[in-house]
Coordinates of C-alpha atoms in Angstrom, one line a residue:
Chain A
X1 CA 0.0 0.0 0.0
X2 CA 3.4 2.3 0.7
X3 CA 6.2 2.5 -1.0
X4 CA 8.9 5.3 -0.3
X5 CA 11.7 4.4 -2.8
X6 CA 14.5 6.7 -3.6
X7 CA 17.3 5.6 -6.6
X8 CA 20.4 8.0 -6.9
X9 CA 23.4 7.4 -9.2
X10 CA 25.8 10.2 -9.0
X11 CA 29.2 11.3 -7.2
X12 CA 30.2 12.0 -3.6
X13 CA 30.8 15.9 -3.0
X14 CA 32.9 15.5 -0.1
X15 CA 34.8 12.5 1.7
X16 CA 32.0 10.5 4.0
X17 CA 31.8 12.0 7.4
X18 CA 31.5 10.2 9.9
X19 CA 29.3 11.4 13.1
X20 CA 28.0 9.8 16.2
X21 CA 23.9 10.3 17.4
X22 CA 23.3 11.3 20.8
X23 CA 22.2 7.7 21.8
X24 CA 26.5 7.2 20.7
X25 CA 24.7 5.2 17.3
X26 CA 27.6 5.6 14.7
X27 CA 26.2 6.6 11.2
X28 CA 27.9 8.3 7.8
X29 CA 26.6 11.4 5.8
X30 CA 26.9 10.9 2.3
X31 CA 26.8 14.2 0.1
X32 CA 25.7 13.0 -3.4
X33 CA 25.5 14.7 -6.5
X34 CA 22.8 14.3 -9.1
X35 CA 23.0 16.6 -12.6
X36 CA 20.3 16.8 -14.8
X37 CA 20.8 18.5 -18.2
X38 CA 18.1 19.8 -21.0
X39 CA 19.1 21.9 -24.5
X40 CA 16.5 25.3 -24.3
X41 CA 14.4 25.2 -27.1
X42 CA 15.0 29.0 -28.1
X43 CA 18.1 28.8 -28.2
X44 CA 19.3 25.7 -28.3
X45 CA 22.1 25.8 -25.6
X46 CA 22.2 23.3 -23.0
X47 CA 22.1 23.9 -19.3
X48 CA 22.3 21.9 -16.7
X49 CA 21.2 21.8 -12.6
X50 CA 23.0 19.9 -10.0
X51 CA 21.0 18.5 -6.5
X52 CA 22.9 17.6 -3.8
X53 CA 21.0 15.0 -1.8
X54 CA 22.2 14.3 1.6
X55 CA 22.4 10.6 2.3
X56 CA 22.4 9.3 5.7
X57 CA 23.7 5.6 6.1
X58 CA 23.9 3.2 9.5
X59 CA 24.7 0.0 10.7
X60 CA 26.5 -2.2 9.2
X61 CA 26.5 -0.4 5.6
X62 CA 28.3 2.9 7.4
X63 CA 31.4 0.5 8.0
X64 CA 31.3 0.2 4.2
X65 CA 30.0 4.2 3.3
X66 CA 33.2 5.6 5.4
X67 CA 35.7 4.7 3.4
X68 CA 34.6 6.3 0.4
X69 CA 36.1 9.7 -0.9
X70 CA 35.2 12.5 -2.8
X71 CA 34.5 12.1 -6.1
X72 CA 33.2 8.3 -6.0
X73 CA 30.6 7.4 -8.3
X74 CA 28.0 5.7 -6.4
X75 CA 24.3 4.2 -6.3
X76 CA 22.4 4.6 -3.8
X77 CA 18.7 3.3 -2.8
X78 CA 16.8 4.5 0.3
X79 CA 13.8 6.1 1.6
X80 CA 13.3 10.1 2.0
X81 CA 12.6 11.2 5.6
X82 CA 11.6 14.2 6.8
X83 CA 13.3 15.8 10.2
X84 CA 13.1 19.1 11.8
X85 CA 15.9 20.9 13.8
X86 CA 16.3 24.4 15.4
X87 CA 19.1 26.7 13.9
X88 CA 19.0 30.0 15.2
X89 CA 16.1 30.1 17.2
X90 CA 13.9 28.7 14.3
X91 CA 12.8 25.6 13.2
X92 CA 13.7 24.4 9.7
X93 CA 12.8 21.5 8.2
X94 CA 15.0 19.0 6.5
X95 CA 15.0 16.0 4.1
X96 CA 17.1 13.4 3.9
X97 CA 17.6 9.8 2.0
X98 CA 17.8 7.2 4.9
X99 CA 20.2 5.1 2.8
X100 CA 19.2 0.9 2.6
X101 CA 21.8 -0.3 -0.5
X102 CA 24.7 1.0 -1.6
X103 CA 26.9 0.3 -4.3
X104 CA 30.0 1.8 -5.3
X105 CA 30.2 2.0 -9.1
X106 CA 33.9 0.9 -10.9
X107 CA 35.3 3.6 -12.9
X108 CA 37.9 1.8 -15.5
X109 CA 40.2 4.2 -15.0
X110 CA 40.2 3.3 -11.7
X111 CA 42.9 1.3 -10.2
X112 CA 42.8 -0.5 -6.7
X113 CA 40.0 -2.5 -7.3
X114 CA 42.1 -5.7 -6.7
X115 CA 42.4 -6.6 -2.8
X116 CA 45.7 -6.9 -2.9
X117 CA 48.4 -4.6 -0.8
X118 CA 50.6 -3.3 -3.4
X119 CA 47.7 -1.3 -5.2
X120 CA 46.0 -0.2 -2.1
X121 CA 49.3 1.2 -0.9
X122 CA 49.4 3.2 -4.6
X123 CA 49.5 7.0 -4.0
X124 CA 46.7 7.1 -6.9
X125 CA 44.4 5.7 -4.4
X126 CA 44.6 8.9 -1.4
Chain B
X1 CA 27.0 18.8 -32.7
X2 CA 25.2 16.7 -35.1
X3 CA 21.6 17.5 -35.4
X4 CA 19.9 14.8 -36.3
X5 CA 21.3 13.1 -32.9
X6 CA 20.6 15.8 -30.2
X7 CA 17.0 15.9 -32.3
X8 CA 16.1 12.5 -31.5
X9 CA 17.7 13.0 -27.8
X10 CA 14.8 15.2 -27.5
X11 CA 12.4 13.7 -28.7
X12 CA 13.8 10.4 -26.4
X13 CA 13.5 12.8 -23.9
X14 CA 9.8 14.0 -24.4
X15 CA 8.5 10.5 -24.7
X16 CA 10.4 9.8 -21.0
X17 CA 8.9 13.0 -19.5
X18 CA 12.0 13.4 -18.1
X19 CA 15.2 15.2 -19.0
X20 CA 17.5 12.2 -17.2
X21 CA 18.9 10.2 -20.5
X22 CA 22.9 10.6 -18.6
X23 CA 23.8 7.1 -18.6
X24 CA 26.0 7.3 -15.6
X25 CA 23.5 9.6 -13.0
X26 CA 20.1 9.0 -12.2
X27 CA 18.0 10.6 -10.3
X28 CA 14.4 8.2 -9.0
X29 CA 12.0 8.7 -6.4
X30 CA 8.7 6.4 -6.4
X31 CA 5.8 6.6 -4.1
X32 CA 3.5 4.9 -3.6
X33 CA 0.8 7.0 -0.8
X34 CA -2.4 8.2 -0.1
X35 CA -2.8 12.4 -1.4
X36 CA -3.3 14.5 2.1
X37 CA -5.5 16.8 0.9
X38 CA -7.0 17.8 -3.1
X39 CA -4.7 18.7 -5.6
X40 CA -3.4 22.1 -5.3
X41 CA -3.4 24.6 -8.3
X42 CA -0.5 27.3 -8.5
X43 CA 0.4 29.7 -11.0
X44 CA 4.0 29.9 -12.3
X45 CA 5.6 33.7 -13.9
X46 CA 4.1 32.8 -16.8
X47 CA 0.6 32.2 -15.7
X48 CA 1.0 28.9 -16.6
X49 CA -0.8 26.3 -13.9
X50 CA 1.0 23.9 -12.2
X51 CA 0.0 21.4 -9.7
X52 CA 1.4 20.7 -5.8
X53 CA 0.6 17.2 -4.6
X54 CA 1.0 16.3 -1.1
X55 CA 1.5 12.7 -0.6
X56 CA 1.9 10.2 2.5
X57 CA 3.9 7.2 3.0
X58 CA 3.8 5.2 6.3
X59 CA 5.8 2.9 7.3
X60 CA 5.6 0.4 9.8
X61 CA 7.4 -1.6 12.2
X62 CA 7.2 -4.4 15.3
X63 CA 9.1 -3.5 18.4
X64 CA 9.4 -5.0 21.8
X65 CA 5.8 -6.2 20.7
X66 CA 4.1 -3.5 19.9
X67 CA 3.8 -1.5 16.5
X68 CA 5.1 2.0 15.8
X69 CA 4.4 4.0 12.5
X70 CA 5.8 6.9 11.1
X71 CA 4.1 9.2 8.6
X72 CA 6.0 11.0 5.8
X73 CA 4.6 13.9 4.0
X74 CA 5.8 14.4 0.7
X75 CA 5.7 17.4 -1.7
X76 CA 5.1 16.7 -5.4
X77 CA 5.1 19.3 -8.3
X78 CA 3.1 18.8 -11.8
X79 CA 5.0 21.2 -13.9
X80 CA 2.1 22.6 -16.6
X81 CA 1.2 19.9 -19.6
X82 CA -1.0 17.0 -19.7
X83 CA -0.4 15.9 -16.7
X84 CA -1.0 18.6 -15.0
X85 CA -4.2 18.9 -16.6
X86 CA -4.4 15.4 -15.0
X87 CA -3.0 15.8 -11.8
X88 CA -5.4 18.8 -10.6
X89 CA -8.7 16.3 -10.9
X90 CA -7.2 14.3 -8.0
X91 CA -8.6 14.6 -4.6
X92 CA -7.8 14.0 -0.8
X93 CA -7.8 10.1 -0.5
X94 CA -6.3 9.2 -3.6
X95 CA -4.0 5.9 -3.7
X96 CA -1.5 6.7 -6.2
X97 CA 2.0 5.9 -7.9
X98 CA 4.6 8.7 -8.4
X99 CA 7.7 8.8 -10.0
X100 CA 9.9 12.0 -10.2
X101 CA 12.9 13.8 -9.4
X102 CA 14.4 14.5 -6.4
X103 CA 15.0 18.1 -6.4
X104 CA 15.7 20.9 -3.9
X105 CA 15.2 24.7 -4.3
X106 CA 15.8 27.7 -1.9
X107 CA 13.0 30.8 -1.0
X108 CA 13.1 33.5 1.6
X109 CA 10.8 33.9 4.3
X110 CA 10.9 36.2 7.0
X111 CA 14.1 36.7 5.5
X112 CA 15.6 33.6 6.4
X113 CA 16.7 31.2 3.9
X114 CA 14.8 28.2 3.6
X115 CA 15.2 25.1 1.4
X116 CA 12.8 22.7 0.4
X117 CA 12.5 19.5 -1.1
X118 CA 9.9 18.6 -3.6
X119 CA 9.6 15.7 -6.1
X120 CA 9.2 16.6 -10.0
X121 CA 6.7 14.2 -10.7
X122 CA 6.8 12.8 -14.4
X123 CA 4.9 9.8 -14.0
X124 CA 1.2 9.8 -12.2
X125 CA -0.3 6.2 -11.7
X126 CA -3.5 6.0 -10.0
X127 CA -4.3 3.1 -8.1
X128 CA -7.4 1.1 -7.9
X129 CA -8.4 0.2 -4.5
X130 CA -10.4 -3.2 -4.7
X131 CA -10.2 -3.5 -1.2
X132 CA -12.8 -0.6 -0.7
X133 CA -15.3 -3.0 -1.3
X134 CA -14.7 -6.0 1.2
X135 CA -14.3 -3.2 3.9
X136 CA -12.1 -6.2 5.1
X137 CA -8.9 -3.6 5.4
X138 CA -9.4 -0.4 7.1
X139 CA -8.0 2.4 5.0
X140 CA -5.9 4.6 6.7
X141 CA -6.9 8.4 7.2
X142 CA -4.8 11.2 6.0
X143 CA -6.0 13.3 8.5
X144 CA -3.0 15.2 9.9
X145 CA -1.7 17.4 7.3
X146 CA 1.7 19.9 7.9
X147 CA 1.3 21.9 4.8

């Protein structure tokens, strides 16, 4: 009868940052980028917007969502929540993808994708 | 560029109803919820109408034996076209399927900065509810609106 499904493919903005709630729950914030692009039809140039969608992730899929870095291309599937929080002596209000998969997406350029200790120690990997 | 390729892009494009044909980002949201309250008419610049939906999805969970539920409120917006024209027959009650766009935008108020999140619906499914008739499931009211 519900269904709250969210699907993003897109790149991290910022390394994962990890934070602790107040009841000392460990979770990662995921900043993820989504562009969207569309030619104007007067004059035929293309523009394009970018959203930044704020990802939250916990349990065991944080352990995972904390190593990634900036610029990782990554899908993500989760559910949009609402939250409200006081900033200045007024409330705003908030939403935020509550993050159930996660899949990191292989660039071929990409090295390191191999376990072993030789790449990971590459300096192409920082 | 070569013309006859961005052309049929665009005409890809309007049969999607969406502008996302990037093959490496993708931007989904799909809900499935009851409509809070009747379809909303606003005007853009223009004086063109578009359409703000406001949408619920519970979910629901089992804990230490008893069951908790949480009610989201979502905000959709029917840019004008067809399915606008659509979209503004709908009333409070509705079951229906949405798919769109996560996006966010900023406005002032009070002058504070405020950001909001709505989903650019592109896809409008309304769902039968069979059940009705049995009276066997209770449907759940969407009394408690925010907006």
């Amino acid at each position: 009868m519900y269904l709250n499904s969210v699907t993003l493919t897109g790149f991290l903005g910022a390394d994962a940052e990890r934070r602790t709630a107040k009841n000392e729950t460990a979770y990662v914030i995921l900043n993820v980028a989504t562009k969207t692009s569309w030619k104007d039809r007067e004059t035929g140039d293309w523009s394009s917007r970018t959203d930044w969608h704020r990802c939250i992730v916990f349990g065991r899929l944080a352990d995972t969502a904390a190593t990634l870095t900036k610029g990782t291309h990554v899908q993500i599937q989760g559910q949009l929540r609402n939250r409200e929080y006081q900033k200045d002596d007024a409330r705003q209000r908030t939403t935020e993808i509550r993050v159930t998969a996660l899949s990191k997406l292989d660039r071929a350029t990409r090295r390191g994708t191999q376990p072993d200790d030789a790449q990971a120690d590459s300096p192409h990997v920082t | 560029m070569a013309p006859s390729r961005s052309t049929s892009l665009e005409s890809l494009r309007q049969r999607a109803g969406s502008s996302q044909l990037t093959f490496h980002i993708k931007n989904r949201v799909t809900l499935i919820g009851f409509l809070g309250k009747d379809a909303e008419e606003r005007f853009t610049k223009n004086e063109a109408t578009y359409i703000v939906l406001s949408i619920a999805t519970k979910a629901s969970w089992k804990k230490d034996n008893e069951w908790h539920s949480r009610t989201e409120w979502h905000r959709a917006i029917i840019w004008p076209g067809r399915l606008a024209e659509f979209a503004r027959t709908l009333t409070k009650g509705s079951h229906l399927q949405i798919e769109g766009e996560l996006r966010s935008r900023e406005y002032q108020k009070d002058g504070a900065t405020c950001r909001v999140w709505e989903i650019r619906a592109y896809s409008i499914l309304k769902l039968d509810r069979a059940e009705r008739q049995t009276d066997d499931e209770p449907v759940p009211d969407p009394e408690d609106v925010p907006f």
